[in-house]
Amino acid sequence: MESSPQHFSTTLNRLPDMQELVNDFVQEALSGLERTEPLVESLGDPDISTIETNIRVLFRSFHSMKGVAGFLQFVQVQDLTHEAETLFDCIRETPKQQSEQTLGLIYEAFDCLRELIREIQQTAAGVPAQQDYHSPAMCEKTRLLIERLRLAHGVSVQNSPRAAPTPHSADYSLELTYATVLKEHALSLLATIQSFGEAVPPSETVVPTVSSILAILNNPTFKNLVQDHDEARTLMQSASVFADMIVAGDLSIDTAVLITLHSQVDALVLSLESASGTSERIGTSQSTSPFSAKEEFADQAEAHHETALEHQRNGASGVHGTSASERSEIRVETTKLDRLFDLVGELVTMQTMAFNSPDIIGLPLPQFRKSAAMIGKITRQLQSVSMSMRMAPVEVLFVKMRRVVREISGRVGKMVELQMNGADTEMDKNLIDLMFDALVHIIRNSIDHGIEFPHERKERGKAETGTITLSALYEGNDIVISIRDDGGGLDRKRILQRASERGIAPQNTDALTDEDVWNFIFEPGFSTAEVVTDISGRGVGMDVVRQNIERLRGQIHVTSRSGIGTTVTLRIPLTLASMDVMLVRVGTARYAIPLGSVRQSFRPRVGDITTTMDGLEVVRVREALFPVLRLHEMFNQKSDTTDMTGGILVIVESHTRKACIMVDEVLGQQQTVIKSLSQYIGTVSGLSGCMILSDGHIGLILDTEDLIRQAEERTMALAA
Amino acid sequence: MKSQITTALEAFADEEDINTLIHKFIVFRLGREEYALEAQYVNEIVGMQHITVVPNVQHYIKGVINLRGKIIPVVDVRLRFALEETEYNDRTCIIITQHDAHGATGLIVDAVVEVVDIDDTSISEPPKTGKGSQSHFLQGMAKHGDIVRMIVNIGSILADEEIVLQ
């Protein structure tokens, strides 16, 4: 019997669903880390109750990760989570404001765990059931971190006046949690098997639950428990018999075995309950009817859930809402959501097609029109719901910046406070993830170059602590995120000097507006930092940020006032999935121009057009001159007219550069779902994708930035 | 329980047969010649559709079609094989294929003739010295009575090797 836990883990390697278990673990662990990391910041909060609430969440999260990692034999993860958990436990026992060092250490643990799990993910994808998931370097890194964590909780135990906690009360409450989870699994297993009646349930329905049960039984805490509990020992015995049956492939499980298992779990819960002296009511009797027990469990889960919510509401100033209710959430792969969104988009298109079908044009059909209008309404609702499912508050992004601000300001020796406005503004979850790097970069720049050192600030009559304000708000179909600092502002002279050194500034710099000057910071390789620090100043900064923002079809702007501060504004569409476009026609082809880049459309008069001797066409609009792109020539498409005065010119703009696109006709505006031109075709010069038009044909979406670039290149080639 | 296993085993054995001995092929026609394409790559066959021309791509990529909301690129196999281009008519078909490296693509052919089983043993090597450079599109020749069908290699039809050559 002593060797049984070992026995489980070795036999389980032979389970066919090992791969799936590992995948589940990876997903679960990564999302757990993601969810709980923002809580770490609050441990540095002077408010004890906040610490108490959040440390519990952290502890639970790490504890369950440790359990599964132990079961799957990810020793590194198990050890690391164990040490982190011990540290959390110390904090939980004697909650007090945690030092910067401790927070840093905890963050390191998060980072290290993430790396370990990514390694597992990569290895697992290639080689099944491999033992060496981690590189030696990673193992060493983990080992060092574990040492430091040990030191840390050693210290905090010694320092704590109320040391020597009563280990039993803590342990029992944990074991109780285990036992209740175990009970849940046993019940669901029982229900699964019973639902198949006489038939043999397929292995994939049973194995995950069995694995979860074994994961708990194999957990170190639970193993300790086994040693001094008769109930647990009996449970262990029957579970081992049960596991052997499953492993041996005998799935014709006798329900009686399960009922025994279930009642044994019940007994264990009871016994633990009395041992820990808790007044919580968990499973009153050895219920032989599993379904009544199930209801009980549900009640109890409800209660737990309520408590958890209560905790979240009470504490966690600034972090509540990130991990809303655990029970009302369901994790769905984003690809599924994307597929749903696509399908709804198709539904909308097909509906327009059906209702505008030439077959019914001119027919009165009052009843049909009524139903059609209803269907139209429902589809629109469906579309907005499917859109909202992809939305998440930007708070998840903002909260992560606390850590960034704290770390960077600490490293450069400045004092910076982070403020947030409009954190509940929602945007596409995919976009939020893509925005992270850009935000980190801008904040780094703000702290490194913007905010002054405390003594400088004092001299200038400012508060010693600088402020960075993150705000988010909606504007039309865009979300506007701004990062404002109250630092020294951009230095016009230095930027111009740097720009002329790099040969990107014109001769007469006096004529440049401030905005023109600020735009130099987005040039590749531009950096005014005199000393290259490890934080910023390597000159691979803002140009990459701008590229990334533009890839999201967004725009970036800088405003700055000397001595008062700098504001970087990011304007991003709410979602990447749909976009407003202007539909134009050239001959029989229809193209879509992103509405965000359209400035104006007009029919030119003869006097407006100038053709240079190189054949370059330029059109004058008020005082400005724009190069003309004949779409029919670029795309080799037969058009109605080649005479410019017979067509329409659309002025498009992409970061301050403008050009005119010549088309036959402007058809109107609409919102559309963007599709790629297929994997096979890939990217095509001048196009960013395609869309399905209301008649079922395909319209091509123009890549205005690329078109403007092509126009400019042609101008340059002709000039040369 | 027994019966379940037996059925599973039988199904497995059937599959084994297909994999080792006989393959299913879609036979299509370009002009007078018949070509065969392994059915495992074929999703479906549709009639001619409205094609949206995509500019600045290889000449044999005619454009994209909207197949029930999916954007599918279409390749004119005549152009790909450097044969004479013909007008599309009501016998013209698009074979929708699925390939690991290239995703879903449509092949425009003069007509689809039939679906046949071809025995491995009746397939011989393609001619080594074909006319021009077109024979690399073939992966074998299948004799069936008097007819010889050219078995095409979907991978090389879709591969963009012109870029490498240029």
PDB file of C-alpha atoms in Angstrom, chain A residues 426-582:
ATOM      1  CA  GLU A 426     -13.786  46.902 -23.646  1.00  0.00           C
ATOM      2  CA  MET A 427     -11.952  45.853 -26.749  1.00  0.00           C
ATOM      3  CA  ASP A 428     -11.235  42.734 -28.774  1.00  0.00           C
ATOM      4  CA  LYS A 429      -9.313  40.283 -26.614  1.00  0.00           C
ATOM      5  CA  ASN A 430      -6.920  39.488 -29.476  1.00  0.00           C
ATOM      6  CA  LEU A 431      -6.121  43.173 -29.768  1.00  0.00           C
ATOM      7  CA  ILE A 432      -5.500  43.508 -26.050  1.00  0.00           C
ATOM      8  CA  ASP A 433      -2.827  40.839 -26.231  1.00  0.00           C
ATOM      9  CA  LEU A 434      -1.224  42.509 -29.234  1.00  0.00           C
ATOM     10  CA  MET A 435      -1.169  45.895 -27.510  1.00  0.00           C
ATOM     11  CA  PHE A 436       0.905  44.730 -24.568  1.00  0.00           C
ATOM     12  CA  ASP A 437       4.374  45.257 -26.055  1.00  0.00           C
ATOM     13  CA  ALA A 438       3.504  48.671 -27.438  1.00  0.00           C
ATOM     14  CA  LEU A 439       2.243  49.860 -24.084  1.00  0.00           C
ATOM     15  CA  VAL A 440       5.297  48.556 -22.248  1.00  0.00           C
ATOM     16  CA  HIS A 441       7.490  50.347 -24.704  1.00  0.00           C
ATOM     17  CA  ILE A 442       5.759  53.688 -24.422  1.00  0.00           C
ATOM     18  CA  ILE A 443       5.744  53.494 -20.633  1.00  0.00           C
ATOM     19  CA  ARG A 444       9.440  52.652 -20.623  1.00  0.00           C
ATOM     20  CA  ASN A 445      10.118  55.700 -22.727  1.00  0.00           C
ATOM     21  CA  SER A 446       7.986  57.863 -20.473  1.00  0.00           C
ATOM     22  CA  ILE A 447       9.833  56.784 -17.361  1.00  0.00           C
ATOM     23  CA  ASP A 448      13.263  56.743 -18.909  1.00  0.00           C
ATOM     24  CA  HIS A 449      13.126  59.953 -20.945  1.00  0.00           C
ATOM     25  CA  GLY A 450      10.010  61.776 -19.816  1.00  0.00           C
ATOM     26  CA  ILE A 451       9.703  61.763 -16.047  1.00  0.00           C
ATOM     27  CA  GLU A 452      12.532  63.620 -14.318  1.00  0.00           C
ATOM     28  CA  PHE A 453      14.550  62.490 -11.319  1.00  0.00           C
ATOM     29  CA  PRO A 454      12.979  63.454  -7.976  1.00  0.00           C
ATOM     30  CA  HIS A 455      15.483  66.264  -7.311  1.00  0.00           C
ATOM     31  CA  GLU A 456      14.920  67.748 -10.765  1.00  0.00           C
ATOM     32  CA  ARG A 457      11.203  67.642 -10.264  1.00  0.00           C
ATOM     33  CA  LYS A 458      11.552  69.386  -6.922  1.00  0.00           C
ATOM     34  CA  GLU A 459      13.644  72.131  -8.500  1.00  0.00           C
ATOM     35  CA  ARG A 460      10.957  72.652 -11.115  1.00  0.00           C
ATOM     36  CA  GLY A 461       8.302  72.904  -8.481  1.00  0.00           C
ATOM     37  CA  LYS A 462       6.629  69.603  -9.301  1.00  0.00           C
ATOM     38  CA  ALA A 463       5.719  66.789  -6.939  1.00  0.00           C
ATOM     39  CA  GLU A 464       8.673  64.435  -6.499  1.00  0.00           C
ATOM     40  CA  THR A 465       6.599  61.515  -7.649  1.00  0.00           C
ATOM     41  CA  GLY A 466       5.834  61.624 -11.339  1.00  0.00           C
ATOM     42  CA  THR A 467       2.508  60.434 -12.682  1.00  0.00           C
ATOM     43  CA  ILE A 468       1.729  58.322 -15.705  1.00  0.00           C
ATOM     44  CA  THR A 469      -1.931  58.241 -16.595  1.00  0.00           C
ATOM     45  CA  LEU A 470      -3.338  55.453 -18.724  1.00  0.00           C
ATOM     46  CA  SER A 471      -6.757  56.150 -20.089  1.00  0.00           C
ATOM     47  CA  ALA A 472      -9.090  54.441 -22.485  1.00  0.00           C
ATOM     48  CA  LEU A 473     -12.257  55.695 -24.132  1.00  0.00           C
ATOM     49  CA  TYR A 474     -14.424  54.986 -27.148  1.00  0.00           C
ATOM     50  CA  GLU A 475     -14.550  57.271 -30.136  1.00  0.00           C
ATOM     51  CA  GLY A 476     -16.840  56.028 -32.857  1.00  0.00           C
ATOM     52  CA  ASN A 477     -15.717  52.549 -33.839  1.00  0.00           C
ATOM     53  CA  ASP A 478     -12.290  53.119 -32.338  1.00  0.00           C
ATOM     54  CA  ILE A 479     -10.853  52.817 -28.913  1.00  0.00           C
ATOM     55  CA  VAL A 480      -8.443  55.544 -27.911  1.00  0.00           C
ATOM     56  CA  ILE A 481      -5.763  54.664 -25.387  1.00  0.00           C
ATOM     57  CA  SER A 482      -3.548  57.449 -24.163  1.00  0.00           C
ATOM     58  CA  ILE A 483      -0.418  57.337 -22.070  1.00  0.00           C
ATOM     59  CA  ARG A 484       0.248  60.700 -20.460  1.00  0.00           C
ATOM     60  CA  ASP A 485       3.237  61.583 -18.317  1.00  0.00           C
ATOM     61  CA  ASP A 486       3.915  64.776 -16.417  1.00  0.00           C
ATOM     62  CA  GLY A 487       7.605  64.749 -17.240  1.00  0.00           C
ATOM     63  CA  GLY A 488       9.801  67.222 -19.057  1.00  0.00           C
ATOM     64  CA  GLY A 489       8.222  66.822 -22.477  1.00  0.00           C
ATOM     65  CA  LEU A 490      10.001  66.105 -25.744  1.00  0.00           C
ATOM     66  CA  ASP A 491      13.095  68.164 -26.509  1.00  0.00           C
ATOM     67  CA  ARG A 492      12.577  69.782 -29.907  1.00  0.00           C
ATOM     68  CA  LYS A 493      16.202  70.885 -30.224  1.00  0.00           C
ATOM     69  CA  ARG A 494      17.656  67.508 -29.420  1.00  0.00           C
ATOM     70  CA  ILE A 495      15.273  65.652 -31.705  1.00  0.00           C
ATOM     71  CA  LEU A 496      16.101  68.000 -34.591  1.00  0.00           C
ATOM     72  CA  GLN A 497      19.807  67.655 -33.947  1.00  0.00           C
ATOM     73  CA  ARG A 498      19.521  63.906 -33.934  1.00  0.00           C
ATOM     74  CA  ALA A 499      17.349  63.985 -37.054  1.00  0.00           C
ATOM     75  CA  SER A 500      19.883  66.025 -39.011  1.00  0.00           C
ATOM     76  CA  GLU A 501      22.666  63.710 -37.855  1.00  0.00           C
ATOM     77  CA  ARG A 502      20.719  60.866 -39.361  1.00  0.00           C
ATOM     78  CA  GLY A 503      20.027  62.912 -42.453  1.00  0.00           C
ATOM     79  CA  ILE A 504      16.268  62.743 -42.157  1.00  0.00           C
ATOM     80  CA  ALA A 505      15.644  66.409 -41.315  1.00  0.00           C
ATOM     81  CA  PRO A 506      15.171  69.015 -44.038  1.00  0.00           C
ATOM     82  CA  GLN A 507      17.514  71.994 -44.369  1.00  0.00           C
ATOM     83  CA  ASN A 508      15.199  74.586 -42.959  1.00  0.00           C
ATOM     84  CA  THR A 509      13.991  73.099 -39.687  1.00  0.00           C
ATOM     85  CA  ASP A 510      12.314  76.285 -38.495  1.00  0.00           C
ATOM     86  CA  ALA A 511       9.415  75.673 -40.842  1.00  0.00           C
ATOM     87  CA  LEU A 512       8.634  72.335 -39.191  1.00  0.00           C
ATOM     88  CA  THR A 513       5.698  72.252 -36.847  1.00  0.00           C
ATOM     89  CA  ASP A 514       6.108  70.584 -33.469  1.00  0.00           C
ATOM     90  CA  GLU A 515       4.036  67.683 -34.767  1.00  0.00           C
ATOM     91  CA  ASP A 516       6.444  67.184 -37.673  1.00  0.00           C
ATOM     92  CA  VAL A 517       9.328  67.161 -35.225  1.00  0.00           C
ATOM     93  CA  TRP A 518       7.680  64.679 -32.860  1.00  0.00           C
ATOM     94  CA  ASN A 519       7.078  62.388 -35.817  1.00  0.00           C
ATOM     95  CA  PHE A 520      10.836  61.929 -36.173  1.00  0.00           C
ATOM     96  CA  ILE A 521      10.814  59.732 -33.090  1.00  0.00           C
ATOM     97  CA  PHE A 522       8.929  57.129 -35.127  1.00  0.00           C
ATOM     98  CA  GLU A 523      11.741  56.888 -37.676  1.00  0.00           C
ATOM     99  CA  PRO A 524      13.672  53.588 -37.666  1.00  0.00           C
ATOM    100  CA  GLY A 525      16.757  53.616 -35.476  1.00  0.00           C
ATOM    101  CA  PHE A 526      15.960  56.977 -33.961  1.00  0.00           C
ATOM    102  CA  SER A 527      16.968  57.491 -30.383  1.00  0.00           C
ATOM    103  CA  THR A 528      18.010  60.599 -28.514  1.00  0.00           C
ATOM    104  CA  ALA A 529      19.216  58.766 -25.459  1.00  0.00           C
ATOM    105  CA  GLU A 530      22.813  59.753 -24.875  1.00  0.00           C
ATOM    106  CA  VAL A 531      23.593  56.665 -22.878  1.00  0.00           C
ATOM    107  CA  VAL A 532      22.207  53.405 -24.055  1.00  0.00           C
ATOM    108  CA  THR A 533      20.523  51.952 -21.009  1.00  0.00           C
ATOM    109  CA  ASP A 534      19.137  48.478 -20.774  1.00  0.00           C
ATOM    110  CA  ILE A 535      15.692  49.965 -20.582  1.00  0.00           C
ATOM    111  CA  SER A 536      15.421  52.102 -23.637  1.00  0.00           C
ATOM    112  CA  GLY A 537      17.700  53.959 -25.957  1.00  0.00           C
ATOM    113  CA  ARG A 538      18.715  51.183 -28.290  1.00  0.00           C
ATOM    114  CA  GLY A 539      16.800  52.951 -31.001  1.00  0.00           C
ATOM    115  CA  VAL A 540      14.596  49.998 -31.815  1.00  0.00           C
ATOM    116  CA  GLY A 541      11.688  51.567 -30.125  1.00  0.00           C
ATOM    117  CA  MET A 542       8.984  53.758 -31.420  1.00  0.00           C
ATOM    118  CA  ASP A 543       9.255  52.706 -35.052  1.00  0.00           C
ATOM    119  CA  VAL A 544       8.474  49.139 -34.043  1.00  0.00           C
ATOM    120  CA  VAL A 545       5.634  50.389 -31.875  1.00  0.00           C
ATOM    121  CA  ARG A 546       4.232  52.331 -34.785  1.00  0.00           C
ATOM    122  CA  GLN A 547       4.534  49.350 -37.112  1.00  0.00           C
ATOM    123  CA  ASN A 548       2.709  47.155 -34.641  1.00  0.00           C
ATOM    124  CA  ILE A 549      -0.058  49.673 -34.115  1.00  0.00           C
ATOM    125  CA  GLU A 550      -0.473  50.100 -37.851  1.00  0.00           C
ATOM    126  CA  ARG A 551      -0.645  46.381 -38.310  1.00  0.00           C
ATOM    127  CA  LEU A 552      -3.712  46.579 -36.081  1.00  0.00           C
ATOM    128  CA  ARG A 553      -5.027  49.274 -38.448  1.00  0.00           C
ATOM    129  CA  GLY A 554      -4.435  51.837 -35.737  1.00  0.00           C
ATOM    130  CA  GLN A 555      -2.763  55.189 -35.539  1.00  0.00           C
ATOM    131  CA  ILE A 556      -0.285  56.673 -33.094  1.00  0.00           C
ATOM    132  CA  HIS A 557       0.109  60.351 -32.248  1.00  0.00           C
ATOM    133  CA  VAL A 558       2.367  62.255 -29.915  1.00  0.00           C
ATOM    134  CA  THR A 559       1.719  65.613 -28.338  1.00  0.00           C
ATOM    135  CA  SER A 560       4.138  67.199 -25.970  1.00  0.00           C
ATOM    136  CA  ARG A 561       4.644  70.432 -24.076  1.00  0.00           C
ATOM    137  CA  SER A 562       7.996  71.363 -22.695  1.00  0.00           C
ATOM    138  CA  GLY A 563       8.093  71.046 -18.937  1.00  0.00           C
ATOM    139  CA  ILE A 564       4.528  69.783 -18.719  1.00  0.00           C
ATOM    140  CA  GLY A 565       4.689  66.337 -20.238  1.00  0.00           C
ATOM    141  CA  THR A 566       4.077  64.100 -23.199  1.00  0.00           C
ATOM    142  CA  THR A 567       0.977  62.244 -24.298  1.00  0.00           C
ATOM    143  CA  VAL A 568       1.087  59.300 -26.664  1.00  0.00           C
ATOM    144  CA  THR A 569      -2.306  58.496 -28.144  1.00  0.00           C
ATOM    145  CA  LEU A 570      -3.129  55.169 -29.737  1.00  0.00           C
ATOM    146  CA  ARG A 571      -6.254  54.920 -31.816  1.00  0.00           C
ATOM    147  CA  ILE A 572      -7.223  51.350 -32.582  1.00  0.00           C
ATOM    148  CA  PRO A 573     -10.341  49.839 -34.137  1.00  0.00           C
ATOM    149  CA  LEU A 574     -12.503  48.059 -31.553  1.00  0.00           C
ATOM    150  CA  THR A 575     -12.071  44.816 -33.368  1.00  0.00           C
ATOM    151  CA  LEU A 576      -9.924  43.472 -36.142  1.00  0.00           C
ATOM    152  CA  ALA A 577     -12.712  41.321 -37.399  1.00  0.00           C
ATOM    153  CA  SER A 578     -14.813  44.005 -38.990  1.00  0.00           C
ATOM    154  CA  MET A 579     -14.108  47.323 -40.584  1.00  0.00           C
ATOM    155  CA  ASP A 580     -15.913  50.214 -42.221  1.00  0.00           C
ATOM    156  CA  VAL A 581     -15.125  50.564 -45.880  1.00  0.00           C
ATOM    157  CA  MET A 582     -15.997  52.740 -48.844  1.00  0.00           C
TER     158      MET A 582
END
